[in-house]
Short mmCIF file of C-alpha atoms and ligand atoms in Angstrom, two decimals:
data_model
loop_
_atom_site.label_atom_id
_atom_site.label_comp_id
_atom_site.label_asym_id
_atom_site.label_seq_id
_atom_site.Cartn_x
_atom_site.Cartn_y
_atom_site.Cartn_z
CA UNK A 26 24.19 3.46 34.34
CA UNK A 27 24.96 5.58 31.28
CA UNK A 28 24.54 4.00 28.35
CA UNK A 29 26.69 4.65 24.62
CA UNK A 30 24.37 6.23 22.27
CA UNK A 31 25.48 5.72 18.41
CA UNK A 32 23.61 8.26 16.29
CA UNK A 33 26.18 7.64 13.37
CA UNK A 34 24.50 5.69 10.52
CA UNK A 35 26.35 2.15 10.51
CA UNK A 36 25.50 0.80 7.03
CA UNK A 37 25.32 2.36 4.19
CA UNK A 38 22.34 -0.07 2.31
CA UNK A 39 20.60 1.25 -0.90
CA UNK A 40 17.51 3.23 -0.46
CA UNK A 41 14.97 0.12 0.60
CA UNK A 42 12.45 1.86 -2.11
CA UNK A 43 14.67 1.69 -4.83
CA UNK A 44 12.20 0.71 -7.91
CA UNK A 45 14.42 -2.51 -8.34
CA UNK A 46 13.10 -5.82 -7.08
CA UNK A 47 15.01 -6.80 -3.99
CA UNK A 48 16.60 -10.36 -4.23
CA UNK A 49 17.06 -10.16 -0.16
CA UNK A 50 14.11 -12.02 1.50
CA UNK A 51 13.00 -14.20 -1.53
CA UNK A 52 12.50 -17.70 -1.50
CA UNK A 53 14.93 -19.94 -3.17
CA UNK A 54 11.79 -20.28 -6.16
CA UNK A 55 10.93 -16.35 -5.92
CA UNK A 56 14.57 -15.49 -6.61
CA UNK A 57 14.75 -18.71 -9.41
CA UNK A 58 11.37 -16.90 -11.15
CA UNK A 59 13.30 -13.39 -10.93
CA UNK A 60 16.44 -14.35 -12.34
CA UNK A 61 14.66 -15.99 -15.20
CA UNK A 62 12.51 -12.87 -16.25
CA UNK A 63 15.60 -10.82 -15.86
CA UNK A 64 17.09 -13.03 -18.41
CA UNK A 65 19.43 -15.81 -17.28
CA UNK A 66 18.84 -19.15 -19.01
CA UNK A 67 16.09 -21.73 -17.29
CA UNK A 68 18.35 -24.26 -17.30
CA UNK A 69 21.39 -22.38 -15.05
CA UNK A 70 19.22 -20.54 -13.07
CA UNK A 71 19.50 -23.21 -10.02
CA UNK A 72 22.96 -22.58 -10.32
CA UNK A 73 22.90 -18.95 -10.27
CA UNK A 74 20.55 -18.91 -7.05
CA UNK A 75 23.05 -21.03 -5.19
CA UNK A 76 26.03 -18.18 -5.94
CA UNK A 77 24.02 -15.58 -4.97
CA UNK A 78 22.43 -17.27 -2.47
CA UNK A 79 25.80 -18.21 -1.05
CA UNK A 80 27.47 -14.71 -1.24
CA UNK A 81 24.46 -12.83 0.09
CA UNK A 82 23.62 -14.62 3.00
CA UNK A 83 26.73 -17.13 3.81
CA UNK A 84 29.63 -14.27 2.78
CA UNK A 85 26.98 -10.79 3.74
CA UNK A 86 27.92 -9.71 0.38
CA UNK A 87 25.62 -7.06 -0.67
CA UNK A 88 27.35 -5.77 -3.94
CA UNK A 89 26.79 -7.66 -7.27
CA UNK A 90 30.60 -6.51 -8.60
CA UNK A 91 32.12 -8.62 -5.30
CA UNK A 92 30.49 -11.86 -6.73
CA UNK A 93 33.68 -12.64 -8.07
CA UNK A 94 32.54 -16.09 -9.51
CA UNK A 95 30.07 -15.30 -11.47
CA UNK A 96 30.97 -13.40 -15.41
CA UNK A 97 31.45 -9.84 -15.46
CA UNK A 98 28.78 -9.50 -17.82
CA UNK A 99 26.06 -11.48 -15.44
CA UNK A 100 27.00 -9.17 -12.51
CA UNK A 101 25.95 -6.24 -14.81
CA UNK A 102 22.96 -8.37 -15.36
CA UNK A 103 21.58 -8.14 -11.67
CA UNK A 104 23.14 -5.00 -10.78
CA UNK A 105 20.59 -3.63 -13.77
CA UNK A 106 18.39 -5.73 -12.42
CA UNK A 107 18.07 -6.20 -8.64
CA UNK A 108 19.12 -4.65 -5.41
CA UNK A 109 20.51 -6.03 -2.17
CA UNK A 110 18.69 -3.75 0.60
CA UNK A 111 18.47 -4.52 3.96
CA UNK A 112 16.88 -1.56 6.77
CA UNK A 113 18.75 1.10 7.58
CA UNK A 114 20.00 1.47 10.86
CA UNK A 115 19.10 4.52 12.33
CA UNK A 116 20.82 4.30 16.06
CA UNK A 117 22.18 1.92 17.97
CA UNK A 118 22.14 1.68 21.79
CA UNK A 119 24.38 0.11 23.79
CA UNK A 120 23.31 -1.07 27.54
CA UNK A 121 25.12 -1.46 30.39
CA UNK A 122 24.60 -4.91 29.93
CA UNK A 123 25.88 -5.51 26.80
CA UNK A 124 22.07 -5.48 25.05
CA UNK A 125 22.33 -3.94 22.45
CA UNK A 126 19.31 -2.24 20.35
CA UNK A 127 18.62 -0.98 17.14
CA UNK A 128 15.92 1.75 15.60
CA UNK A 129 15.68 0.65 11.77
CA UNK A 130 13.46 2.74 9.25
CA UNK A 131 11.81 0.55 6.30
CA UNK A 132 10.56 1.90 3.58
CA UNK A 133 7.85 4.28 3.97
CA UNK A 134 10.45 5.93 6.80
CA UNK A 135 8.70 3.70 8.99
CA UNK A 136 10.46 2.70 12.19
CA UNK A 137 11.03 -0.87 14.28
CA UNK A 138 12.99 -1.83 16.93
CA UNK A 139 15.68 -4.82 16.71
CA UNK A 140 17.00 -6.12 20.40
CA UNK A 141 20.30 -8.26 20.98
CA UNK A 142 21.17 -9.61 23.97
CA UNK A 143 24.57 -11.69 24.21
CA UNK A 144 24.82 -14.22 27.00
CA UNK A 145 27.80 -16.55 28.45
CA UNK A 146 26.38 -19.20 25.84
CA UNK A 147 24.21 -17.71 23.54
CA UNK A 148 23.75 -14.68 21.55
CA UNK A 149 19.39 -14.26 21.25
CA UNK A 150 18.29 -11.81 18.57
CA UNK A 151 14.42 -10.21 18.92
CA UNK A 152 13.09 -9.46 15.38
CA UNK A 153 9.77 -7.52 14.99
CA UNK A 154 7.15 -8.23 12.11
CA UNK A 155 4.73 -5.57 12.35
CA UNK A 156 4.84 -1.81 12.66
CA UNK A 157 3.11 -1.44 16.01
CA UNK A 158 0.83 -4.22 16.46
CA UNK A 159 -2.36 -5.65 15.31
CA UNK A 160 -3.36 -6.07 19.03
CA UNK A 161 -3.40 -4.34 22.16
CA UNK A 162 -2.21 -6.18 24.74
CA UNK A 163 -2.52 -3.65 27.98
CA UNK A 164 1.15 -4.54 29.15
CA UNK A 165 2.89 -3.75 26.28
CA UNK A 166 4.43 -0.47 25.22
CA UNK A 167 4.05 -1.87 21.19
CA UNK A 168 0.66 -2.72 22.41
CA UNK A 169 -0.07 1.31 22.64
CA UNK A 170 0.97 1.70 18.84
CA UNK A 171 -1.71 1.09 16.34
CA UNK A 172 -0.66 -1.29 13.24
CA UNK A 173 0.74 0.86 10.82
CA UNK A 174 1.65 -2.23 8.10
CA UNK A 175 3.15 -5.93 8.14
CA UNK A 176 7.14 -5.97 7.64
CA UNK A 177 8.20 -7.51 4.41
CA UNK A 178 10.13 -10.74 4.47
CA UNK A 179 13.18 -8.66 3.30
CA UNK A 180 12.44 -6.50 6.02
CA UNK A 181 12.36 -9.40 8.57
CA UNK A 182 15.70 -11.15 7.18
CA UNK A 183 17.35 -7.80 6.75
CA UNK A 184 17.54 -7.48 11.03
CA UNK A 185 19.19 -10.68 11.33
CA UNK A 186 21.46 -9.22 8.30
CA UNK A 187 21.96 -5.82 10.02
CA UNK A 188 22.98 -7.59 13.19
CA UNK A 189 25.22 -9.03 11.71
CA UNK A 190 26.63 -6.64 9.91
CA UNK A 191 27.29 -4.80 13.32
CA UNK A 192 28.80 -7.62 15.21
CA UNK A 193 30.98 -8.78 12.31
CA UNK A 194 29.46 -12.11 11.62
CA UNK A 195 30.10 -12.71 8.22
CA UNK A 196 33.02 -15.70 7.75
CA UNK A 197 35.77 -13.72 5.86
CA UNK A 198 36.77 -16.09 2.93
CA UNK A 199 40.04 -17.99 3.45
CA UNK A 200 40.04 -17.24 7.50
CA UNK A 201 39.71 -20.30 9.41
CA UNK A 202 35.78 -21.51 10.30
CA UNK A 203 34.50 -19.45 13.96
CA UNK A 204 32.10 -22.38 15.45
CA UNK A 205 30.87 -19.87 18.00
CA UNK A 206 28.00 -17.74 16.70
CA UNK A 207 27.18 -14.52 18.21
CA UNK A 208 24.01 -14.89 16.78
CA UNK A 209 22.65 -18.39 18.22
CA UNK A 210 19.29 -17.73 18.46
CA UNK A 211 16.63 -16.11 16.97
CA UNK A 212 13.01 -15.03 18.64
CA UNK A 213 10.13 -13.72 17.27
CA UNK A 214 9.10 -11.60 20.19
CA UNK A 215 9.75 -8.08 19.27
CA UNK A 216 7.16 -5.82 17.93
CA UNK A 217 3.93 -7.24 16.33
CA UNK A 218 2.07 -10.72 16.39
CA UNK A 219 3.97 -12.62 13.77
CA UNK A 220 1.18 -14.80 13.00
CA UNK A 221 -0.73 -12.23 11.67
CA UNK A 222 1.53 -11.89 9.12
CA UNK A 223 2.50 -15.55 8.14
CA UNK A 224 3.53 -15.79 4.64
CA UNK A 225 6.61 -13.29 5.59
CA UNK A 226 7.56 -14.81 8.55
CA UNK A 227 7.20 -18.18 7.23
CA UNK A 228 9.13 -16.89 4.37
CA UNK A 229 11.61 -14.92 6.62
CA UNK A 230 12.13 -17.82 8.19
CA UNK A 231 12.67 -20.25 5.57
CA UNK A 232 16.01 -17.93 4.19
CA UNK A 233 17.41 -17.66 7.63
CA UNK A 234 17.29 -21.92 8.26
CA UNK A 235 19.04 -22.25 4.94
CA UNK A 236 21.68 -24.47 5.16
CA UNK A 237 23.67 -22.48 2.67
CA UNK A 238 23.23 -19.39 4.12
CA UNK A 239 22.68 -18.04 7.52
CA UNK A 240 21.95 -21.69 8.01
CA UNK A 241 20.12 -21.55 11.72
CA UNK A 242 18.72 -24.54 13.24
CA UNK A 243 15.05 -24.19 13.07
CA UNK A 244 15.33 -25.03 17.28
CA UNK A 245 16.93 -22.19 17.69
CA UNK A 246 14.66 -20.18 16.06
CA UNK A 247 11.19 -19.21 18.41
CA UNK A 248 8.05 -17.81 17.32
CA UNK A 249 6.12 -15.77 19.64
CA UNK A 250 2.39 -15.27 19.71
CA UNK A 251 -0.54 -14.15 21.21
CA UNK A 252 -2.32 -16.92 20.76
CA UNK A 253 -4.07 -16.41 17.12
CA UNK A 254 -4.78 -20.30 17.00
CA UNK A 255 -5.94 -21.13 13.60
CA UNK A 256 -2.20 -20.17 12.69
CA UNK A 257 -0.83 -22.37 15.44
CA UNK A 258 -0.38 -25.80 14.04
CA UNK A 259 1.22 -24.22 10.53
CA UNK A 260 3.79 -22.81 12.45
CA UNK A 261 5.03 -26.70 13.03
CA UNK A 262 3.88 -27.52 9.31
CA UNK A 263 4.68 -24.67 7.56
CA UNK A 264 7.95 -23.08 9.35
CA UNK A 265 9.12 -25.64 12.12
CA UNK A 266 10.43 -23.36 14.34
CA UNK A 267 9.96 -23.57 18.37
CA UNK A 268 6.54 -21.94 19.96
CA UNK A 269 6.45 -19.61 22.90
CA UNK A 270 2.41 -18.62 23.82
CA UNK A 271 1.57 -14.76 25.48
CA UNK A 272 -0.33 -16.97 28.09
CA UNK A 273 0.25 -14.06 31.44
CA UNK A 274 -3.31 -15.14 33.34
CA UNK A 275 -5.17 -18.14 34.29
CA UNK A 276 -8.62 -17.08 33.70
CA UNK A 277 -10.51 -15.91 31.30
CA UNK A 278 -11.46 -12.67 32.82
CA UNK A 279 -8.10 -11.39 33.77
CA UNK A 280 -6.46 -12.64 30.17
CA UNK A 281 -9.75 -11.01 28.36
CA UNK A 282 -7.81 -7.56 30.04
CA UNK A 283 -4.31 -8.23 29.40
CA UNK A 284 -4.09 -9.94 25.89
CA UNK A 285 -7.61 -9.46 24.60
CA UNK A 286 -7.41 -11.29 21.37
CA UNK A 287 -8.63 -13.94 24.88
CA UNK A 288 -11.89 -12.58 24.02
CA UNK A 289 -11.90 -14.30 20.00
CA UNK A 290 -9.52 -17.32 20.95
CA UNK A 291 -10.25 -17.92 25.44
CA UNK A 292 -8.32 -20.23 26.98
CA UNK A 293 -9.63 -23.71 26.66
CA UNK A 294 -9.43 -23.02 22.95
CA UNK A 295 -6.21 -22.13 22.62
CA UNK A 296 -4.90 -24.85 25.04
CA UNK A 297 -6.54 -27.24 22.61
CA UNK A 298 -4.34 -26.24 20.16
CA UNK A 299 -1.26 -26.18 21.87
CA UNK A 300 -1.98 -29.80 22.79
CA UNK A 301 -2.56 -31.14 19.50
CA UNK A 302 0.30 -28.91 18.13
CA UNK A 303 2.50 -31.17 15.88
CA UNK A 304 6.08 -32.39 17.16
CA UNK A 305 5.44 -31.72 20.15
CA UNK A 306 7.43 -33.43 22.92
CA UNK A 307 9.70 -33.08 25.93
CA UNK A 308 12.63 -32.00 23.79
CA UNK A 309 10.28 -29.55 21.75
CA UNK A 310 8.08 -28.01 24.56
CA UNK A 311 6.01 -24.97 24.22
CA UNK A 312 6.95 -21.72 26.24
CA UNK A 313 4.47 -20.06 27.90
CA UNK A 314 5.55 -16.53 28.79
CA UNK A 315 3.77 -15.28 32.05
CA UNK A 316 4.59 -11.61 32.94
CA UNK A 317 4.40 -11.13 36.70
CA UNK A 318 1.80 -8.19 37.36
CA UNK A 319 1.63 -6.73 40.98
CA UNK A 320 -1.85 -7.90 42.57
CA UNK A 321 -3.29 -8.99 38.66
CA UNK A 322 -2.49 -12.32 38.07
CA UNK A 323 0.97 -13.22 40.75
CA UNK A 324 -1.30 -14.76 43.37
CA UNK A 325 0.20 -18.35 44.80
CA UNK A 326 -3.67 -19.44 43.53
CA UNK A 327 -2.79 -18.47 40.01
CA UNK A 328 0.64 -20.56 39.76
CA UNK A 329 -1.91 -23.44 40.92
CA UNK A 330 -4.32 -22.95 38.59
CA UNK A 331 -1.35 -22.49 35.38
CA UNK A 332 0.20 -25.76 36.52
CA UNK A 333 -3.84 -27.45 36.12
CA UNK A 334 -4.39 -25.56 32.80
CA UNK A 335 -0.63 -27.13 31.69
CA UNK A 336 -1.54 -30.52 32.68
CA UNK A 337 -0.42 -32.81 29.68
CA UNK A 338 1.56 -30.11 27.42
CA UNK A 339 4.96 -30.66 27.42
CA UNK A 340 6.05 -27.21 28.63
CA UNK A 341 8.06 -24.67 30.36
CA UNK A 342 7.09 -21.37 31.91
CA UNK A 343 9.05 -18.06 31.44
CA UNK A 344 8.10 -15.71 34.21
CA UNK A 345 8.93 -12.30 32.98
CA UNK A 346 9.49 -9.31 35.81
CA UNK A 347 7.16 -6.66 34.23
CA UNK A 348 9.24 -4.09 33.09
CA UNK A 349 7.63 -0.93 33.21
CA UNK A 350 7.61 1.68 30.54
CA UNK A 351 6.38 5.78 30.47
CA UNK A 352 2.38 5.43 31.36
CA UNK A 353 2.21 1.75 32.29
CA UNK A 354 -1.28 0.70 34.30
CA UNK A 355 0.65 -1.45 35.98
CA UNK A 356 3.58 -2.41 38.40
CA UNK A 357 6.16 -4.86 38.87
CA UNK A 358 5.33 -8.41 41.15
CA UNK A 359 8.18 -8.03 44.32
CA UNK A 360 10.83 -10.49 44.00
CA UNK A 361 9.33 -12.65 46.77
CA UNK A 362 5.89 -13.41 44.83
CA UNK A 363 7.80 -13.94 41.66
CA UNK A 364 10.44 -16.48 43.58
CA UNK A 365 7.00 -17.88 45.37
CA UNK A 366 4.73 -18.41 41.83
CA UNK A 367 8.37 -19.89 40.33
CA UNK A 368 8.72 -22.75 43.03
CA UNK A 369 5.30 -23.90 42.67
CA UNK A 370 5.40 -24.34 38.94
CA UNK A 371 8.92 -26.06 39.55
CA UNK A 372 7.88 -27.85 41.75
CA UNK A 373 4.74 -29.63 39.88
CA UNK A 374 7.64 -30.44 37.36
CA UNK A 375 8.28 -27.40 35.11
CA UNK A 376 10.73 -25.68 34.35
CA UNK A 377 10.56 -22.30 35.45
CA UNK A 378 13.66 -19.89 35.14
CA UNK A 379 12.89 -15.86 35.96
CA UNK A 380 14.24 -13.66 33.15
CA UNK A 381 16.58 -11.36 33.70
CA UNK A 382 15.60 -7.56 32.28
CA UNK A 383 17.87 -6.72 30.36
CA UNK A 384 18.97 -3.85 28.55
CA UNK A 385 15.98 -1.69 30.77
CA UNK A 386 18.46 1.82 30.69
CA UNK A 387 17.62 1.85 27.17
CA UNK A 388 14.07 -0.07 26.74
CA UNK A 389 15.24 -2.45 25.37
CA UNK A 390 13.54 -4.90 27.89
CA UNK A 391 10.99 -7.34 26.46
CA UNK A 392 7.09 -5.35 26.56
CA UNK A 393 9.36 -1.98 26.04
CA UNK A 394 9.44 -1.33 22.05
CA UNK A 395 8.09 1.46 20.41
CA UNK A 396 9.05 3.53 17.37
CA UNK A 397 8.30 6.99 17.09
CA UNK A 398 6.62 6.15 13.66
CA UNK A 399 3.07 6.83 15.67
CA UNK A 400 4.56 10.16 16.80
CA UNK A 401 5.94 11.27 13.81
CA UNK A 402 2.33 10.50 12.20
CA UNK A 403 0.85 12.44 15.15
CA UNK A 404 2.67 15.05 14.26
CA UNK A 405 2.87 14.98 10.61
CA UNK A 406 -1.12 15.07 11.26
CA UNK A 407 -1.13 18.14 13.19
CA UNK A 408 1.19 20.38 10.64
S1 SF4 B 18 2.55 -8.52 23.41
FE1 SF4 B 18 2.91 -8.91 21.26
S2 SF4 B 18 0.85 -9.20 20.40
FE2 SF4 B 18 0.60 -8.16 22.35
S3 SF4 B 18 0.60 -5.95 21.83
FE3 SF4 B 18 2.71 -6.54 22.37
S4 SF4 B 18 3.66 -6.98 20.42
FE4 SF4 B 18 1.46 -7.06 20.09
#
């Protein structure tokens, strides 16, 4: 399966570095604060946020001198002022599938991966909020990249911007309202452990639930850890987003190996957590991803012991084919223990679908990121 390979850059953004402050990725009150110290009176300054607001993330409009209703002179004001910048798409791959994945450099020239993978009835866009990752979790191709820094929260809006930039998902003004969105869902399951960098996500998250903007439904918006659990229960407070746990073993000893922030926060802890986690219910349950390891944690004794540790969480349980990447310890469960582990978790009353890989001819398949960032500082190291 060959897949289309765009090495062409597809946006032409400022230089993310430019000395101006970037109004992309501010809070409504950040950008209120800004456009005050760059001058525009206190008491229109509400105002002005909602027109910028409106054309930069309802419209995609990225260039001060389009904001045709605000004065000529004011546009000069923030062009002298501000930028727009979102990252800078570097290449984008196309699968076989239809999954389509970006390499976007940040300032710094660092690199992260963006994944989109369109389905009959949604469209699901993975965002990354690290370079590398803060952990090391041993089935996980980010997992082999050290943390190199946390993304901004321009950095983390600017993906869902690029994407749509890409797809052409901007309303064009005057053509009649599209219902269907290409991007219906957004999950925080690319590269890094967003909960070790909070504020930005939080923040990140905040401008893409905006009703006046982007305007996604904080359900369709899911937040990915590892399990660092003193950040769990702000994730409901603080951003109100869904929650999907790393959980992939049912003891101690075998999670300790393949996500070993196990070792600071085991499993009883972090169970306690999820149960007290607020909202939940059966129309808010948590996901628990469980990636299907050949003869590590796929055993019929395992899916036993998952349904006991799930007993009284509303949940469901995402069983996720390993897919393999260049120097992975391990190898993917066979189709008959993965179809085996899924019945008996069904059949104690979750919900168990199998994911499809997606996107594999060109890693894009979940547990396959990495940016050459690490190489490039290998080899910047050696020279
Ligand atoms: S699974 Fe997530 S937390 Fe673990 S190494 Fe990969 S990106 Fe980091």
């Amino acid at each position: 399966m060959s897949a289309a390979i765009t090495q062409d850059v597809l946006t032409v953004p400022r230089k993310l570095s430019d000395s101006l402050p970037n109004l992309v990725g501010m809070t409504r009150a950040q950008m209120r604060a800004a456009l005050i110290a760059a001058g525009t009176p206190e008491k229109q300054a509400k105002m002005r946020v909602g027109q910028v607001w409106q054309w930069v993330y309802h419209w995609g409009v990225r260039d001060f001198d389009a904001m045709t209703n605000l004065a000529k002179d004011y546009r000069a004001l923030l062009a002298a002022n501000f930028t727009l910048a979102v990252p800078q798409v570097v290449t984008r791959q196309i699968s076989a599938d239809g999954t389509r994945k970006y390499l976007v450099r940040i300032d710094g020239g660092h690199e992260v991966e963006v994944v989109y993978i369109p389905e009959e009835d949604r469209g699901t866009l993975c965002i990354s909020s690290q370079v590398g990752c803060t952990l090391t979790c041993s089935f996980c191709h980010t997992g082999t990249q050290k943390l190199v820094r946390n993304l901004t929260a321009a950095e983390i809006v600017g993906q869902v911007m690029l994407a749509r930039d890409d797809l052409g998902e901007w309303p064009t003004p005057g053509a009649p309202r599209v219902e269907t969105r290409l991007i219906s869902n957004i999950v925080l399951m690319g590269m890094g452990e967003p909960l070790y960098n909070f504020e930005n996500v939080r923040d990140a998250m905040h401008v893409v639930m905006d009703n006046e903007g982007i305007a996604l439904g904080r359900r369709r918006i899911t937040l990915s850890t590892s399990g660092v659990v003193p950040e769990i229960a702000r994730t409901a407070t603080e951003i109100g987003c869904l929650l999907a746990v790393s959980f992939h073993a049912t003891t101690d000893e075998v999670r300790d190996q393949l996500v070993p922030i196990n070792k600071k926060w085991n499993i009883e802890t972090l169970l306690a957590a999820l149960r007290d986690y607020p909202g939940l219910s059966n129309s808010e349950r948590i996901t628990f991803e469980y990636v299907m390891l050949q003869g590590v944690n796929d055993t019929k004794e395992d899916a036993y012991r998952l349904v006991e540790l799930l007993r009284g969480i509303p949940a469901k349980v995402n069983l996720i084919p390993f897919n393999e990447w260049p120097g992975a310890p391990y190898k993917r469960s066979s189709g008959n223990r993965i179809h085996a582990f899924a019945d008996i978790i069904y059949n104690a009353g979750y919900a168990s679908p199998i994911r499809t890989p997606r996107g594999e001819d060109i890693m894009a398949a979940c547990g396959q990121l990495k940016s050459a960032t690490e190489k490039q500082r290998k080899s910047a190291r050696v020279n």
